[in-house]
CSV table of N, CA and C in Angstrom, one decimal:
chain,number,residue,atom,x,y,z
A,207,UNK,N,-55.5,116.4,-50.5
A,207,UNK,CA,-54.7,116.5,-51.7
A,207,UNK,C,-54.1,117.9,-51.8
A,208,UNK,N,-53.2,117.7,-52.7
A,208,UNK,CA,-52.2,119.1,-52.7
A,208,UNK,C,-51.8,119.0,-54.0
A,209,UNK,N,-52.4,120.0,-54.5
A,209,UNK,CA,-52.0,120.4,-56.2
A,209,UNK,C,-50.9,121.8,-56.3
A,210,UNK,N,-49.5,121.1,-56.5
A,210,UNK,CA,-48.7,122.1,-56.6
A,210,UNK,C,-48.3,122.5,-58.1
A,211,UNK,N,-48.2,121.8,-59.0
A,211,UNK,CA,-48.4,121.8,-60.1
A,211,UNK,C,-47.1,123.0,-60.7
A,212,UNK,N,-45.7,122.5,-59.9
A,212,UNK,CA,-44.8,123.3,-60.1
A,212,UNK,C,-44.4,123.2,-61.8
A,213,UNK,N,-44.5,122.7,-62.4
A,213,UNK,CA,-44.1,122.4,-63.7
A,213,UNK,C,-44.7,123.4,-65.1
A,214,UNK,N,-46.2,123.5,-64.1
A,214,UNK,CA,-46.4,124.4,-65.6
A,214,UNK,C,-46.8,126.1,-65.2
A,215,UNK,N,-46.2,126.3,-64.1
A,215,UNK,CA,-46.1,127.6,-63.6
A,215,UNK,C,-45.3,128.4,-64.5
A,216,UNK,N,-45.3,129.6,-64.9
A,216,UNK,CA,-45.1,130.4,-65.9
A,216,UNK,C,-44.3,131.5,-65.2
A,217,UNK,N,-43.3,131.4,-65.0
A,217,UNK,CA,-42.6,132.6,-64.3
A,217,UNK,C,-42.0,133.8,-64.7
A,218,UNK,N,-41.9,134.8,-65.0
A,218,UNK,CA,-41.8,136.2,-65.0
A,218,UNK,C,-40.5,136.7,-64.6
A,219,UNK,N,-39.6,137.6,-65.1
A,219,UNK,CA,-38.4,137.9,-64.7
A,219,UNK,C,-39.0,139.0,-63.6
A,220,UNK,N,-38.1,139.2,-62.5
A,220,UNK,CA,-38.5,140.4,-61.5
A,220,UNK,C,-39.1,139.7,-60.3
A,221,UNK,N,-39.7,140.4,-59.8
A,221,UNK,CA,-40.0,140.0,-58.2
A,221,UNK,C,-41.7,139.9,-58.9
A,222,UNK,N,-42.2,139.0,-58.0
A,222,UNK,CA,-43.2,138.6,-58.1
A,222,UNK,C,-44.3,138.8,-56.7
A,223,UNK,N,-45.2,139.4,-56.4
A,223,UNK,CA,-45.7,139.3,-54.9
A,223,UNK,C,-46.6,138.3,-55.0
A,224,UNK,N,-47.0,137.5,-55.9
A,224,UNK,CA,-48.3,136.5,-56.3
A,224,UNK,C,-47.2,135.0,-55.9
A,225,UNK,N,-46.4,135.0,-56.5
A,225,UNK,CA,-45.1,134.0,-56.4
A,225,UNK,C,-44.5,134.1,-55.2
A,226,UNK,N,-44.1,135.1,-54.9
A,226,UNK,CA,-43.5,134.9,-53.1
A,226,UNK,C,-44.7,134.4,-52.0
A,227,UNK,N,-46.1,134.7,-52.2
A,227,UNK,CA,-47.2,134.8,-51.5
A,227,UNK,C,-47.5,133.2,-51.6
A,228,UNK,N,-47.2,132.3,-53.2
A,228,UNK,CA,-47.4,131.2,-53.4
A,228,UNK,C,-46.4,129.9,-52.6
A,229,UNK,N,-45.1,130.3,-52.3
A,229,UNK,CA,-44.4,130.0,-51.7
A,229,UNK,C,-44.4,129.8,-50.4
A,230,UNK,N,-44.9,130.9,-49.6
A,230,UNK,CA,-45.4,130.8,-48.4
A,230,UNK,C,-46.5,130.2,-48.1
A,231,UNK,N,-47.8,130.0,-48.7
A,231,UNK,CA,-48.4,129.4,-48.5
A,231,UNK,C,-47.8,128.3,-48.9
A,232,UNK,N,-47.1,127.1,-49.8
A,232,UNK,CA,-46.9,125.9,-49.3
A,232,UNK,C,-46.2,125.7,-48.3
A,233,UNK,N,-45.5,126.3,-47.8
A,233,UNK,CA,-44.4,126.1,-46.0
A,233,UNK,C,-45.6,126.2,-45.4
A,234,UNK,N,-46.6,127.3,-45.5
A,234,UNK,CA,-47.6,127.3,-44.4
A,234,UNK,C,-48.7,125.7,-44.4
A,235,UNK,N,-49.0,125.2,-45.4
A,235,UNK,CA,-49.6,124.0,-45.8
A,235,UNK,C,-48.9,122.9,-45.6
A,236,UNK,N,-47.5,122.7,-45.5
A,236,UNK,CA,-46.3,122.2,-44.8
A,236,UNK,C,-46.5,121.9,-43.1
A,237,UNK,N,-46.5,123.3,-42.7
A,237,UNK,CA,-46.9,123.2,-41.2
A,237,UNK,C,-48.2,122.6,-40.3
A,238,UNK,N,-49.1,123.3,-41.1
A,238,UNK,CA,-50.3,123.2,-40.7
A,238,UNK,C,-50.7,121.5,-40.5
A,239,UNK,N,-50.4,120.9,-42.1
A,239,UNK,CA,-50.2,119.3,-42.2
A,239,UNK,C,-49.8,118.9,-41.2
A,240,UNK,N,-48.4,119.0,-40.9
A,240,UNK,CA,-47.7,118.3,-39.8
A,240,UNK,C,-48.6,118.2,-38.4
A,241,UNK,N,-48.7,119.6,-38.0
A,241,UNK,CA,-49.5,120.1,-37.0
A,241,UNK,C,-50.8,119.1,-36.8
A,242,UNK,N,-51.6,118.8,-37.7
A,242,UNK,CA,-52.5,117.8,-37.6
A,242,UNK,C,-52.2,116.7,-38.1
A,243,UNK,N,-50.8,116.2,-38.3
A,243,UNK,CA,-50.9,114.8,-38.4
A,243,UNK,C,-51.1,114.0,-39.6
A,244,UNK,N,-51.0,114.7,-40.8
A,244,UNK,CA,-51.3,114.4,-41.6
A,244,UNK,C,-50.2,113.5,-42.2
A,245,UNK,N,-50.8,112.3,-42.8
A,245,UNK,CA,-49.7,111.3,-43.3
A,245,UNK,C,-49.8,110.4,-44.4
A,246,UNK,N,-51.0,111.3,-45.1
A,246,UNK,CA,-51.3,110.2,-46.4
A,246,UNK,C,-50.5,110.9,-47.2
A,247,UNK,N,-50.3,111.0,-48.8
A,247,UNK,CA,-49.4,111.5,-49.5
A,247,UNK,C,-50.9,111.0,-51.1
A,248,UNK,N,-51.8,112.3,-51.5
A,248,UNK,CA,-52.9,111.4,-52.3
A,248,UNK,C,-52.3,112.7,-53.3
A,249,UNK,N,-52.2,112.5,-54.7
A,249,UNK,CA,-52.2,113.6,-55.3
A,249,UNK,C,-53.2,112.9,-56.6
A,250,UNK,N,-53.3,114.4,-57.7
A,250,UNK,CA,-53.8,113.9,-58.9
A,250,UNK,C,-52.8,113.8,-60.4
A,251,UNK,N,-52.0,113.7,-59.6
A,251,UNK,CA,-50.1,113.5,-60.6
A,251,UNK,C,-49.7,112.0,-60.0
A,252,UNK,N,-49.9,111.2,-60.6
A,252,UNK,CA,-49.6,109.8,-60.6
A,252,UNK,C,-48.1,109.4,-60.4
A,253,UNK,N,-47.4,110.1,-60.8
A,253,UNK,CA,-46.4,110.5,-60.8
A,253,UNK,C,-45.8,110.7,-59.0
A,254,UNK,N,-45.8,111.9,-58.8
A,254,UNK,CA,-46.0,112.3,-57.7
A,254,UNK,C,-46.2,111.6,-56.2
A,255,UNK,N,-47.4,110.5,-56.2
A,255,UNK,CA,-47.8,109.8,-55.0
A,255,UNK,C,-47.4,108.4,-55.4
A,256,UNK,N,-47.0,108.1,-56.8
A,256,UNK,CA,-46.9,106.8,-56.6
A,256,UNK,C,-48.0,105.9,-57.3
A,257,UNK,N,-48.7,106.6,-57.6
A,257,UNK,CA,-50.1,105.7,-58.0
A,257,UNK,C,-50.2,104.4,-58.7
A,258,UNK,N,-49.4,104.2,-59.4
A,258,UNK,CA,-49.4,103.8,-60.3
A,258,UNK,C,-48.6,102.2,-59.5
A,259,UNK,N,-47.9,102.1,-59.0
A,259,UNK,CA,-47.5,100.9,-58.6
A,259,UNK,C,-48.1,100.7,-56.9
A,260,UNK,N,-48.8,101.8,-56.6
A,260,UNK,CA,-49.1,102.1,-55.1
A,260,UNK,C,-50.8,101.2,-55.5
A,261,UNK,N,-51.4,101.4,-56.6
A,261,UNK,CA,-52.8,100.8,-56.6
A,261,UNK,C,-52.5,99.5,-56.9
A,262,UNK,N,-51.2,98.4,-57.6
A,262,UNK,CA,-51.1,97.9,-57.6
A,262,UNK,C,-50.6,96.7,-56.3
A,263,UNK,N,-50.0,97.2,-55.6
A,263,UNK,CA,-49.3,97.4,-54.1
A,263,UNK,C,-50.8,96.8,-53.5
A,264,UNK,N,-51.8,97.8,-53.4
A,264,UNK,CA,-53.1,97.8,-52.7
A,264,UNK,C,-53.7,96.5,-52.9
A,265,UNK,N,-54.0,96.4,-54.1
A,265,UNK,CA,-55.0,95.6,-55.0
A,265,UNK,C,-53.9,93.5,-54.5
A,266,UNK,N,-52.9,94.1,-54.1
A,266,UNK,CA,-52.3,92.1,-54.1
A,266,UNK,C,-52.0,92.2,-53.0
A,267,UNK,N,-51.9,93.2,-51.5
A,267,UNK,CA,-51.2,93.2,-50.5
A,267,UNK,C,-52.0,92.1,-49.4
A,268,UNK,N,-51.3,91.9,-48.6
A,268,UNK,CA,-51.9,90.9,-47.7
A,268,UNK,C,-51.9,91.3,-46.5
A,269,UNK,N,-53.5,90.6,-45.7
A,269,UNK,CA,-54.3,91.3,-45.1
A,269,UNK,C,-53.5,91.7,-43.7
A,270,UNK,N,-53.4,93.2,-43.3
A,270,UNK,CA,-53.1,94.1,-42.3
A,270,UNK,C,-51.9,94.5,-42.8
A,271,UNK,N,-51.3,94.3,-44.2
A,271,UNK,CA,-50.3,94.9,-44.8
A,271,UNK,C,-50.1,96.3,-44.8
A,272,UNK,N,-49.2,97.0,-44.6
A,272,UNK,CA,-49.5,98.5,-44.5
A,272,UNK,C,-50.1,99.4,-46.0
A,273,UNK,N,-50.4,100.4,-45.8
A,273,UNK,CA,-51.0,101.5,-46.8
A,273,UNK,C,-50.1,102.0,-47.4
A,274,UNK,N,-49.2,102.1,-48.8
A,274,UNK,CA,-48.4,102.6,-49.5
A,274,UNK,C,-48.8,103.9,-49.7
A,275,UNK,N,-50.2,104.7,-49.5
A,275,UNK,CA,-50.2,105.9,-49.7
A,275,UNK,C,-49.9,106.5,-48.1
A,276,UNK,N,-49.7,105.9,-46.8
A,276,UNK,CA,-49.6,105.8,-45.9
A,276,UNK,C,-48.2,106.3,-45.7
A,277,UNK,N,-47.6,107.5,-45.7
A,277,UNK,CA,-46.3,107.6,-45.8
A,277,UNK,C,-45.6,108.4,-44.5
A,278,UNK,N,-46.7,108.6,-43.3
A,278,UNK,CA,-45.9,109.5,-42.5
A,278,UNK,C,-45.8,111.1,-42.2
A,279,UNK,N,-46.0,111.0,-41.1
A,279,UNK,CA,-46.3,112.8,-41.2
A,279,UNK,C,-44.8,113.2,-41.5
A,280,UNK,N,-43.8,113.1,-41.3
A,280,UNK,CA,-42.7,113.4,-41.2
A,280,UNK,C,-42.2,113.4,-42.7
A,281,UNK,N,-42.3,112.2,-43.4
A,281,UNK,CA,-42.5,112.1,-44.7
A,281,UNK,C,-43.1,112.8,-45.3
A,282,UNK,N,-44.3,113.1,-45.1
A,282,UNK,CA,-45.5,114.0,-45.9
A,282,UNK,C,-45.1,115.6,-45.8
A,283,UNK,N,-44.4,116.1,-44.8
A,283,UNK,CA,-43.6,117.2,-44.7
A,283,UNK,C,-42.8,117.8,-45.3
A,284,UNK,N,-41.2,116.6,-45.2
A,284,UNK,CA,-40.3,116.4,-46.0
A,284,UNK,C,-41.1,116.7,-47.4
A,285,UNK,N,-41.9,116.0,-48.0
A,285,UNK,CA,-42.7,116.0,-49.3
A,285,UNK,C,-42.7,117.8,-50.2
A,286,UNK,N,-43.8,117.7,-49.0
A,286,UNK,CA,-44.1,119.3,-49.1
A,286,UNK,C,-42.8,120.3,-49.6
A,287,UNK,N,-42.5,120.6,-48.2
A,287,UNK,CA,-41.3,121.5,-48.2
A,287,UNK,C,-40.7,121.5,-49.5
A,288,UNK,N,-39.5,120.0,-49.9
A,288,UNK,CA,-39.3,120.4,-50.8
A,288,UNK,C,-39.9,120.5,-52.0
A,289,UNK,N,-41.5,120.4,-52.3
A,289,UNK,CA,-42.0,120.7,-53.4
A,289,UNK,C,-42.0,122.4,-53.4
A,290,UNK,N,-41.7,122.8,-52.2
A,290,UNK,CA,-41.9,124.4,-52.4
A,290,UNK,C,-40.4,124.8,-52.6
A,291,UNK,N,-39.2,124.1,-52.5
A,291,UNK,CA,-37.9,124.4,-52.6
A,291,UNK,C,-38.0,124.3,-53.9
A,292,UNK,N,-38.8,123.3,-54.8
A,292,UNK,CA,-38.7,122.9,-56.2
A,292,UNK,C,-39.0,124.5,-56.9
A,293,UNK,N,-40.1,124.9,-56.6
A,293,UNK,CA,-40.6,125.8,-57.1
A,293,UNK,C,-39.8,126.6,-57.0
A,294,UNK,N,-39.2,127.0,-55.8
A,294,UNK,CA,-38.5,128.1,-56.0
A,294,UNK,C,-37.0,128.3,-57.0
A,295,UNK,N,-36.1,126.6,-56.9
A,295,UNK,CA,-35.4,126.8,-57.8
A,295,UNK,C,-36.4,127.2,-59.4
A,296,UNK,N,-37.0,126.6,-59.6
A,296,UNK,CA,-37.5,126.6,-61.1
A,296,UNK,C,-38.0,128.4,-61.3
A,297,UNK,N,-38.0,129.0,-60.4
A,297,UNK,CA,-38.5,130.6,-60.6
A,297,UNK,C,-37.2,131.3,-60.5
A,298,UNK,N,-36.1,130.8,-59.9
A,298,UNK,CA,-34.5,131.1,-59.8
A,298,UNK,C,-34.1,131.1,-61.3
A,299,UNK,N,-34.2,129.5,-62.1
A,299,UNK,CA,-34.0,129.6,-62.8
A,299,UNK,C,-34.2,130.4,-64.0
A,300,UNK,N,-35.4,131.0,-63.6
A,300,UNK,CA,-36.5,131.6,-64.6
A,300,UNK,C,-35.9,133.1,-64.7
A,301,UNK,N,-35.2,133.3,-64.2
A,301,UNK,CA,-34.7,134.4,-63.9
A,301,UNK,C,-35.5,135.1,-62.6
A,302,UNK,N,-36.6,134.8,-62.1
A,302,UNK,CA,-37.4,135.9,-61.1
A,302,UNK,C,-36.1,136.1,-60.2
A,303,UNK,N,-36.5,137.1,-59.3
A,303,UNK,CA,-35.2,137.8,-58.1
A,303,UNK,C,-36.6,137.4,-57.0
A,304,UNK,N,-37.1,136.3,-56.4
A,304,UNK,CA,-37.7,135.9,-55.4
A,304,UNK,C,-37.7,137.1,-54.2
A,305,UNK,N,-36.3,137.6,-53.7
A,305,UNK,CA,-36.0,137.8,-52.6
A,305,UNK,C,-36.7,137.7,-50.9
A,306,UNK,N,-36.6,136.7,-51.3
A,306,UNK,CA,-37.0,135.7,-50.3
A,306,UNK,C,-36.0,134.4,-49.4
């Protein structure tokens, strides 16, 4: 699981080295993912993975039906990445100067 929790991050006008360093590590968590294949998509934002129609999905699917939390390493990447693009606009907007 991957708690990015872009929403209630509190951003700061100016350059940030805690915030640029946060950034890189999701690309780096990005890669690494890929790297091993990772392809489920589980979060604790319901929102986020789907849960909410994905447990229901689960609970009536028929047998050897595929895994709706089952999304693909390529998918699961895509995912990522842009949850770290997200962040970064929302610290753009914030006024921080990322430079990055």
């Amino acid at each position: 699981m991957v708690g990015s929790n872009i929403r209630t991050i509190s951003y700061q006008p100016g350059p940030s080295v805690a915030q640029v360093l946060s950034f890189a590590s999701q690309n780096r968590f990005a890669e690494i993912a890929k790297a091993k294949g990772v392809d489920v998509l589980l979060s604790n934002h319901n929102v986020a993975d789907h849960s909410l129609s994905n447990t229901d999905i689960l609970a009536h699917r028929a047998p050897g039906a595929s895994n709706p939390y089952v999304v693909g390493v390529k998918n699961f990447y895509n995912y990522m990445r842009i949850n770290a693009l997200c962040s970064q606009v929302i610290a753009a907007r914030e006024g921080m100067d990322l430079d990055i």
